[in-house]
Amino acid sequence: MTERPMPTEEGILAFHKRCEDFYPADAVDADIAQQRAWYDALCAAFDAPPPEGMVKEDGLVAERIPIRRYRPTGIRTSTRLYYIHGGGFVVGSLDSHDAICAELSEAAGAELVSVDYRLSPEHVWPAAFDDCWAVLVALLREGRPVVVIGDSAGGNLAAGIVLKARDEGLKGIVGQALIYPGLGGDLVSGSYVEMADAPGLSTADVAYYRDVYKAPDDATHAFPLRATELAGLPPAFITGAYFDPLRDDARAYAARLILAGVPVEYREEKQMIHAWLRARFMSEGAKKGFAALCDAVRRMANP
């Protein structure tokens, strides 16, 4: 039996243990209501107060899609950030990534909008994608530049709507930041094999989430790595975690974007596991990775 791949950084190991106290490794075997209850408790455990003076306002797009707007005290740009949360298309909400959104908004000196898209299995492909797309269109129609950001499943949705915007000639996206994104890798090679039993996310988990989401194989916007042409996309910041079955999706997409002539900044967090954004107050590696993300987003929003 092969040894389970594990990082050695004490902070990220402590983070992983704390996560498993709330969200067991076999969580995907539980019913959806239980998964969401565990995930909500996990998110609450890592919550943090907003930066001083931060204003938050909840609203709706198209009278049905919940969003949350963040306004920091020191706005330095007209560009807005658009954040799409992770959670395997199954869990997550406006609250699950609230602190992360607030801190990104503050760091960039930019307004941020997050979206509460419909979740699977109640709403399969393309419901989540359509919700995220509708919010993007609404933001761009207001005539201000947008940086699209997403982690994990949110990274998938972010990359997909950016692709669709290019395909439809929609202008105004000045950057995309993809954080340990799942982009449609083959599940049977590279990191999907090497990190099949990585802490925090297994290849079996990835397969489960894809099955629940039910995007057809020919839906290019659901599997951005399968797009035949990537030229003409906005500059990208892509960060992957070494101990993550999704690692090679990030590597491969960054490489293909570079070959297509797209400006790319790529990082691979060598001691990190999937979902390390939440570990930014426990792990030195996560703290540095989050600082790099904030810096990249700030530069995209303040050219």
mmCIF file of C-alpha atoms in Angstrom:
data_model
loop_
_atom_site.group_PDB
_atom_site.id
_atom_site.type_symbol
_atom_site.label_atom_id
_atom_site.label_comp_id
_atom_site.label_asym_id
_atom_site.label_seq_id
_atom_site.Cartn_x
_atom_site.Cartn_y
_atom_site.Cartn_z
ATOM 1 C CA MET A 1 0.000 0.000 0.000
ATOM 2 C CA THR A 2 1.424 3.370 -0.966
ATOM 3 C CA GLU A 3 2.005 5.975 1.719
ATOM 4 C CA ARG A 4 -0.512 8.797 1.812
ATOM 5 C CA PRO A 5 1.037 12.026 0.511
ATOM 6 C CA MET A 6 1.263 14.568 3.315
ATOM 7 C CA PRO A 7 2.873 17.990 3.698
ATOM 8 C CA THR A 8 5.312 18.605 6.542
ATOM 9 C CA GLU A 9 4.418 22.184 7.488
ATOM 10 C CA GLU A 10 2.995 22.084 11.000
ATOM 11 C CA GLY A 11 0.482 24.869 10.401
ATOM 12 C CA ILE A 12 -1.208 23.207 7.449
ATOM 13 C CA LEU A 13 -1.272 19.843 9.244
ATOM 14 C CA ALA A 14 -3.005 21.484 12.214
ATOM 15 C CA PHE A 15 -5.438 23.106 9.796
ATOM 16 C CA HIS A 16 -6.214 19.748 8.183
ATOM 17 C CA LYS A 17 -6.855 18.129 11.558
ATOM 18 C CA ARG A 18 -9.182 20.951 12.566
ATOM 19 C CA CYS A 19 -11.065 20.619 9.266
ATOM 20 C CA GLU A 20 -11.569 16.892 9.735
ATOM 21 C CA ASP A 21 -13.015 17.562 13.198
ATOM 22 C CA PHE A 22 -15.837 19.421 11.402
ATOM 23 C CA TYR A 23 -15.903 17.820 7.958
ATOM 24 C CA PRO A 24 -14.892 14.142 7.939
ATOM 25 C CA ALA A 25 -12.848 12.658 5.129
ATOM 26 C CA ASP A 26 -15.833 10.548 4.012
ATOM 27 C CA ALA A 27 -18.236 13.514 3.994
ATOM 28 C CA VAL A 28 -19.280 12.881 0.394
ATOM 29 C CA ASP A 29 -20.878 9.622 1.556
ATOM 30 C CA ALA A 30 -23.369 11.565 3.696
ATOM 31 C CA ASP A 31 -26.621 13.078 2.475
ATOM 32 C CA ILE A 32 -26.534 16.606 1.061
ATOM 33 C CA ALA A 33 -28.164 18.246 4.087
ATOM 34 C CA GLN A 34 -25.538 16.718 6.377
ATOM 35 C CA GLN A 35 -22.695 17.759 4.069
ATOM 36 C CA ARG A 36 -23.929 21.338 4.104
ATOM 37 C CA ALA A 37 -24.355 21.368 7.882
ATOM 38 C CA TRP A 38 -20.786 20.124 8.339
ATOM 39 C CA TYR A 39 -19.460 22.639 5.831
ATOM 40 C CA ASP A 40 -21.309 25.548 7.439
ATOM 41 C CA ALA A 41 -19.862 24.604 10.839
ATOM 42 C CA LEU A 42 -16.386 24.366 9.318
ATOM 43 C CA CYS A 43 -16.679 27.779 7.694
ATOM 44 C CA ALA A 44 -17.939 29.349 10.910
ATOM 45 C CA ALA A 45 -14.929 27.936 12.768
ATOM 46 C CA PHE A 46 -12.557 29.840 10.466
ATOM 47 C CA ASP A 47 -14.584 33.038 10.278
ATOM 48 C CA ALA A 48 -12.929 36.388 10.919
ATOM 49 C CA PRO A 49 -14.280 39.895 11.558
ATOM 50 C CA PRO A 50 -14.400 42.240 8.553
ATOM 51 C CA PRO A 51 -11.830 45.013 8.137
ATOM 52 C CA GLU A 52 -12.737 48.201 10.008
ATOM 53 C CA GLY A 53 -15.253 50.298 8.098
ATOM 54 C CA MET A 54 -16.122 47.590 5.571
ATOM 55 C CA VAL A 55 -19.694 47.988 4.315
ATOM 56 C CA LYS A 56 -21.617 44.894 3.169
ATOM 57 C CA GLU A 57 -24.920 44.888 1.361
ATOM 58 C CA ASP A 58 -26.963 41.896 0.174
ATOM 59 C CA GLY A 59 -29.066 42.114 -2.962
ATOM 60 C CA LEU A 60 -30.418 40.248 -5.967
ATOM 61 C CA VAL A 61 -29.477 40.092 -9.645
ATOM 62 C CA ALA A 62 -32.308 39.390 -12.085
ATOM 63 C CA GLU A 63 -34.626 39.376 -9.052
ATOM 64 C CA ARG A 64 -33.520 35.867 -8.070
ATOM 65 C CA ILE A 65 -29.723 35.447 -7.720
ATOM 66 C CA PRO A 66 -28.420 36.491 -4.276
ATOM 67 C CA ILE A 67 -25.270 38.593 -4.224
ATOM 68 C CA ARG A 68 -23.274 40.407 -1.561
ATOM 69 C CA ARG A 69 -21.444 43.692 -2.186
ATOM 70 C CA TYR A 70 -18.365 44.695 -0.212
ATOM 71 C CA ARG A 71 -17.120 48.283 -0.041
ATOM 72 C CA PRO A 72 -13.842 48.971 1.767
ATOM 73 C CA THR A 73 -13.121 52.353 3.307
ATOM 74 C CA GLY A 74 -10.254 53.054 0.923
ATOM 75 C CA ILE A 75 -11.493 52.459 -2.622
ATOM 76 C CA ARG A 76 -8.632 53.110 -5.052
ATOM 77 C CA THR A 77 -10.063 51.899 -8.348
ATOM 78 C CA SER A 78 -13.271 51.773 -10.386
ATOM 79 C CA THR A 79 -12.555 48.107 -11.176
ATOM 80 C CA ARG A 80 -14.737 45.622 -9.312
ATOM 81 C CA LEU A 81 -13.863 42.174 -8.097
ATOM 82 C CA TYR A 82 -16.286 39.316 -8.692
ATOM 83 C CA TYR A 83 -15.844 36.313 -6.392
ATOM 84 C CA ILE A 84 -17.273 32.831 -7.000
ATOM 85 C CA HIS A 85 -17.009 30.450 -4.031
ATOM 86 C CA GLY A 86 -15.895 26.843 -4.040
ATOM 87 C CA GLY A 87 -17.579 23.815 -2.494
ATOM 88 C CA GLY A 88 -17.768 21.165 -5.207
ATOM 89 C CA PHE A 89 -20.923 22.771 -6.672
ATOM 90 C CA VAL A 90 -22.680 21.161 -3.666
ATOM 91 C CA VAL A 91 -21.883 23.306 -0.600
ATOM 92 C CA GLY A 92 -21.004 26.944 0.042
ATOM 93 C CA SER A 93 -22.857 30.242 0.234
ATOM 94 C CA LEU A 94 -22.432 33.984 0.626
ATOM 95 C CA ASP A 95 -21.408 33.305 4.213
ATOM 96 C CA SER A 96 -18.922 30.489 3.589
ATOM 97 C CA HIS A 97 -16.342 32.786 1.947
ATOM 98 C CA ASP A 98 -17.451 36.050 3.538
ATOM 99 C CA ALA A 99 -14.207 36.809 5.383
ATOM 100 C CA ILE A 100 -12.076 35.890 2.368
ATOM 101 C CA CYS A 101 -14.103 38.250 0.179
ATOM 102 C CA ALA A 102 -13.875 41.074 2.701
ATOM 103 C CA GLU A 103 -10.103 40.707 3.015
ATOM 104 C CA LEU A 104 -9.597 40.586 -0.764
ATOM 105 C CA SER A 105 -11.736 43.689 -1.200
ATOM 106 C CA GLU A 106 -9.763 45.525 1.476
ATOM 107 C CA ALA A 107 -6.376 44.455 0.106
ATOM 108 C CA ALA A 108 -7.213 45.514 -3.450
ATOM 109 C CA GLY A 109 -8.967 48.735 -2.466
ATOM 110 C CA ALA A 110 -11.812 47.661 -4.712
ATOM 111 C CA GLU A 111 -15.499 46.903 -4.412
ATOM 112 C CA LEU A 112 -16.244 43.183 -4.534
ATOM 113 C CA VAL A 113 -19.384 41.276 -5.452
ATOM 114 C CA SER A 114 -19.892 37.626 -4.468
ATOM 115 C CA VAL A 115 -22.615 35.335 -5.791
ATOM 116 C CA ASP A 116 -24.795 32.660 -4.184
ATOM 117 C CA TYR A 117 -25.345 30.418 -7.216
ATOM 118 C CA ARG A 118 -27.684 27.429 -7.248
ATOM 119 C CA LEU A 119 -26.181 24.200 -5.934
ATOM 120 C CA SER A 120 -26.270 20.559 -7.015
ATOM 121 C CA PRO A 121 -27.843 18.055 -6.837
ATOM 122 C CA GLU A 122 -31.044 20.110 -6.706
ATOM 123 C CA HIS A 123 -29.796 22.188 -9.628
ATOM 124 C CA VAL A 124 -27.415 20.480 -12.045
ATOM 125 C CA TRP A 125 -25.435 21.952 -14.957
ATOM 126 C CA PRO A 126 -25.895 24.629 -16.255
ATOM 127 C CA ALA A 127 -27.750 26.235 -13.317
ATOM 128 C CA ALA A 128 -24.683 27.333 -11.333
ATOM 129 C CA PHE A 129 -22.911 28.464 -14.507
ATOM 130 C CA ASP A 130 -25.943 30.410 -15.709
ATOM 131 C CA ASP A 131 -26.243 32.213 -12.364
ATOM 132 C CA CYS A 132 -22.570 33.185 -12.362
ATOM 133 C CA TRP A 133 -22.815 34.298 -15.987
ATOM 134 C CA ALA A 134 -25.902 36.425 -15.319
ATOM 135 C CA VAL A 135 -24.119 38.288 -12.523
ATOM 136 C CA LEU A 136 -21.044 38.836 -14.717
ATOM 137 C CA VAL A 137 -23.193 40.286 -17.510
ATOM 138 C CA ALA A 138 -24.987 42.559 -15.038
ATOM 139 C CA LEU A 139 -21.669 43.859 -13.698
ATOM 140 C CA LEU A 140 -20.181 44.458 -17.135
ATOM 141 C CA ARG A 141 -23.292 46.273 -18.282
ATOM 142 C CA GLU A 142 -22.571 48.878 -15.627
ATOM 143 C CA GLY A 143 -19.518 49.855 -17.639
ATOM 144 C CA ARG A 144 -16.783 49.227 -15.073
ATOM 145 C CA PRO A 145 -13.874 46.774 -15.458
ATOM 146 C CA VAL A 146 -14.137 43.440 -13.642
ATOM 147 C CA VAL A 147 -11.638 40.962 -12.219
ATOM 148 C CA VAL A 148 -13.175 37.470 -11.930
ATOM 149 C CA ILE A 149 -11.962 35.339 -9.008
ATOM 150 C CA GLY A 150 -12.872 31.811 -7.932
ATOM 151 C CA ASP A 151 -11.576 28.952 -5.797
ATOM 152 C CA SER A 152 -11.973 25.226 -6.490
ATOM 153 C CA ALA A 153 -15.419 24.742 -8.087
ATOM 154 C CA GLY A 154 -15.614 28.536 -8.123
ATOM 155 C CA GLY A 155 -12.358 28.557 -10.082
ATOM 156 C CA ASN A 156 -14.014 26.272 -12.603
ATOM 157 C CA LEU A 157 -17.000 28.607 -12.883
ATOM 158 C CA ALA A 158 -14.759 31.677 -13.089
ATOM 159 C CA ALA A 159 -12.654 30.220 -15.903
ATOM 160 C CA GLY A 160 -15.800 29.060 -17.712
ATOM 161 C CA ILE A 161 -17.601 32.398 -17.692
ATOM 162 C CA VAL A 162 -14.408 34.184 -18.761
ATOM 163 C CA LEU A 163 -14.198 31.786 -21.713
ATOM 164 C CA LYS A 164 -17.831 32.433 -22.588
ATOM 165 C CA ALA A 165 -17.310 36.195 -22.374
ATOM 166 C CA ARG A 166 -14.502 35.923 -24.912
ATOM 167 C CA ASP A 167 -16.572 33.641 -27.139
ATOM 168 C CA GLU A 168 -19.445 36.141 -27.126
ATOM 169 C CA GLY A 169 -17.277 39.230 -27.522
ATOM 170 C CA LEU A 170 -18.157 40.630 -24.089
ATOM 171 C CA LYS A 171 -15.558 43.224 -23.082
ATOM 172 C CA GLY A 172 -14.481 44.569 -19.726
ATOM 173 C CA ILE A 173 -12.835 41.615 -17.911
ATOM 174 C CA VAL A 174 -9.341 42.818 -17.032
ATOM 175 C CA GLY A 175 -8.157 39.755 -15.125
ATOM 176 C CA GLN A 176 -8.975 36.320 -13.759
ATOM 177 C CA ALA A 177 -7.651 34.735 -10.571
ATOM 178 C CA LEU A 178 -8.099 30.968 -10.267
ATOM 179 C CA ILE A 179 -7.347 29.348 -6.914
ATOM 180 C CA TYR A 180 -6.771 25.564 -6.930
ATOM 181 C CA PRO A 181 -9.346 25.295 -9.744
ATOM 182 C CA GLY A 182 -10.890 22.098 -11.085
ATOM 183 C CA LEU A 183 -10.768 22.543 -14.850
ATOM 184 C CA GLY A 184 -11.612 19.172 -16.322
ATOM 185 C CA GLY A 185 -8.517 16.979 -16.011
ATOM 186 C CA ASP A 186 -8.807 13.295 -16.894
ATOM 187 C CA LEU A 187 -8.894 11.836 -13.316
ATOM 188 C CA VAL A 188 -6.553 8.977 -14.332
ATOM 189 C CA SER A 189 -3.101 10.536 -14.717
ATOM 190 C CA GLY A 190 -0.641 12.946 -13.130
ATOM 191 C CA SER A 191 -1.745 14.494 -9.840
ATOM 192 C CA TYR A 192 -5.078 12.664 -9.999
ATOM 193 C CA VAL A 193 -3.056 9.477 -9.421
ATOM 194 C CA GLU A 194 -0.146 10.863 -7.388
ATOM 195 C CA MET A 195 -2.446 12.802 -5.040
ATOM 196 C CA ALA A 196 -5.461 10.477 -5.225
ATOM 197 C CA ASP A 197 -5.562 10.241 -1.418
ATOM 198 C CA ALA A 198 -4.266 13.704 -0.581
ATOM 199 C CA PRO A 199 -5.536 15.326 2.616
ATOM 200 C CA GLY A 200 -8.507 17.627 2.154
ATOM 201 C CA LEU A 201 -9.636 16.364 -1.250
ATOM 202 C CA SER A 202 -9.297 12.998 -2.965
ATOM 203 C CA THR A 203 -9.647 12.054 -6.594
ATOM 204 C CA ALA A 204 -12.737 10.062 -5.604
ATOM 205 C CA ASP A 205 -14.196 13.271 -4.165
ATOM 206 C CA VAL A 206 -13.539 15.098 -7.449
ATOM 207 C CA ALA A 207 -15.284 12.302 -9.355
ATOM 208 C CA TYR A 208 -18.241 12.502 -6.959
ATOM 209 C CA TYR A 209 -18.636 16.258 -7.398
ATOM 210 C CA ARG A 210 -18.465 15.955 -11.179
ATOM 211 C CA ASP A 211 -21.089 13.228 -11.123
ATOM 212 C CA VAL A 212 -23.413 15.329 -8.983
ATOM 213 C CA TYR A 213 -22.895 18.411 -11.188
ATOM 214 C CA LYS A 214 -23.743 16.446 -14.355
ATOM 215 C CA ALA A 215 -22.080 18.669 -16.930
ATOM 216 C CA PRO A 216 -21.948 16.835 -20.296
ATOM 217 C CA ASP A 217 -18.505 15.990 -21.665
ATOM 218 C CA ASP A 218 -18.919 18.341 -24.619
ATOM 219 C CA ALA A 219 -19.724 21.386 -22.436
ATOM 220 C CA THR A 220 -16.454 23.246 -22.984
ATOM 221 C CA HIS A 221 -17.327 26.028 -20.553
ATOM 222 C CA ALA A 222 -17.713 23.378 -17.825
ATOM 223 C CA PHE A 223 -14.295 21.870 -18.630
ATOM 224 C CA PRO A 224 -12.045 24.791 -19.640
ATOM 225 C CA LEU A 225 -9.041 22.508 -20.214
ATOM 226 C CA ARG A 226 -10.962 20.967 -23.106
ATOM 227 C CA ALA A 227 -11.321 24.298 -24.929
ATOM 228 C CA THR A 228 -9.508 24.124 -28.259
ATOM 229 C CA GLU A 229 -8.528 27.795 -28.299
ATOM 230 C CA LEU A 230 -7.445 29.936 -25.346
ATOM 231 C CA ALA A 231 -6.082 32.986 -27.137
ATOM 232 C CA GLY A 232 -7.673 36.320 -26.366
ATOM 233 C CA LEU A 233 -8.416 35.642 -22.715
ATOM 234 C CA PRO A 234 -7.635 38.230 -20.017
ATOM 235 C CA PRO A 235 -4.443 38.029 -17.916
ATOM 236 C CA ALA A 236 -4.508 35.285 -15.322
ATOM 237 C CA PHE A 237 -3.195 34.605 -11.845
ATOM 238 C CA ILE A 238 -3.367 30.876 -11.135
ATOM 239 C CA THR A 239 -2.377 29.235 -7.880
ATOM 240 C CA GLY A 240 -2.354 25.509 -7.222
ATOM 241 C CA ALA A 241 -1.634 23.374 -4.168
ATOM 242 C CA TYR A 242 1.037 20.685 -4.459
ATOM 243 C CA PHE A 243 -0.844 18.169 -2.274
ATOM 244 C CA ASP A 244 -4.042 18.307 -4.305
ATOM 245 C CA PRO A 245 -5.417 16.044 -7.060
ATOM 246 C CA LEU A 246 -6.423 19.244 -8.898
ATOM 247 C CA ARG A 247 -2.804 20.449 -8.969
ATOM 248 C CA ASP A 248 -2.146 19.496 -12.578
ATOM 249 C CA ASP A 249 -5.332 21.219 -13.776
ATOM 250 C CA ALA A 250 -3.813 24.494 -12.574
ATOM 251 C CA ARG A 251 -0.417 23.651 -14.100
ATOM 252 C CA ALA A 252 -1.862 22.599 -17.438
ATOM 253 C CA TYR A 253 -4.214 25.568 -17.790
ATOM 254 C CA ALA A 254 -1.454 28.033 -16.943
ATOM 255 C CA ALA A 255 0.826 26.414 -19.529
ATOM 256 C CA ARG A 256 -1.830 26.426 -22.226
ATOM 257 C CA LEU A 257 -2.700 30.063 -21.564
ATOM 258 C CA ILE A 258 0.970 31.016 -21.850
ATOM 259 C CA LEU A 259 1.277 29.129 -25.139
ATOM 260 C CA ALA A 260 -1.815 30.994 -26.365
ATOM 261 C CA GLY A 261 -0.154 34.333 -25.620
ATOM 262 C CA VAL A 262 -2.118 35.160 -22.453
ATOM 263 C CA PRO A 263 -0.139 36.873 -19.658
ATOM 264 C CA VAL A 264 -0.019 34.435 -16.727
ATOM 265 C CA GLU A 265 1.361 34.550 -13.208
ATOM 266 C CA TYR A 266 1.497 31.026 -11.804
ATOM 267 C CA ARG A 267 2.204 29.863 -8.264
ATOM 268 C CA GLU A 268 2.282 26.417 -6.768
ATOM 269 C CA GLU A 269 2.084 26.309 -2.987
ATOM 270 C CA LYS A 270 4.536 23.510 -2.215
ATOM 271 C CA GLN A 271 3.289 22.680 1.283
ATOM 272 C CA MET A 272 -0.385 23.388 0.735
ATOM 273 C CA ILE A 273 -3.441 21.162 0.466
ATOM 274 C CA HIS A 274 -6.791 21.877 -1.168
ATOM 275 C CA ALA A 275 -8.793 24.675 0.495
ATOM 276 C CA TRP A 276 -5.683 26.294 2.017
ATOM 277 C CA LEU A 277 -7.287 29.765 1.738
ATOM 278 C CA ARG A 278 -9.001 29.012 5.058
ATOM 279 C CA ALA A 279 -5.643 28.259 6.675
ATOM 280 C CA ARG A 280 -4.254 31.775 6.180
ATOM 281 C CA PHE A 281 -4.278 32.458 9.938
ATOM 282 C CA MET A 282 -2.847 29.044 10.911
ATOM 283 C CA SER A 283 -0.247 28.280 8.248
ATOM 284 C CA GLU A 284 2.751 30.344 7.151
ATOM 285 C CA GLY A 285 2.516 28.893 3.645
ATOM 286 C CA ALA A 286 -1.175 29.749 3.391
ATOM 287 C CA LYS A 287 -0.501 33.251 4.723
ATOM 288 C CA LYS A 288 2.118 33.818 2.007
ATOM 289 C CA GLY A 289 -0.116 32.302 -0.667
ATOM 290 C CA PHE A 290 -3.035 34.521 0.320
ATOM 291 C CA ALA A 291 -0.780 37.587 0.341
ATOM 292 C CA ALA A 292 0.351 36.715 -3.195
ATOM 293 C CA LEU A 293 -3.282 36.338 -4.299
ATOM 294 C CA CYS A 294 -4.199 39.693 -2.756
ATOM 295 C CA ASP A 295 -1.220 41.334 -4.428
ATOM 296 C CA ALA A 296 -2.090 39.882 -7.845
ATOM 297 C CA VAL A 297 -5.724 40.929 -7.563
ATOM 298 C CA ARG A 298 -4.679 44.417 -6.434
ATOM 299 C CA ARG A 299 -2.416 44.778 -9.477
ATOM 300 C CA MET A 300 -5.129 43.561 -11.845
ATOM 301 C CA ALA A 301 -7.621 46.006 -10.341
ATOM 302 C CA ASN A 302 -5.168 48.913 -10.237
ATOM 303 C CA PRO A 303 -3.256 48.730 -13.540
#
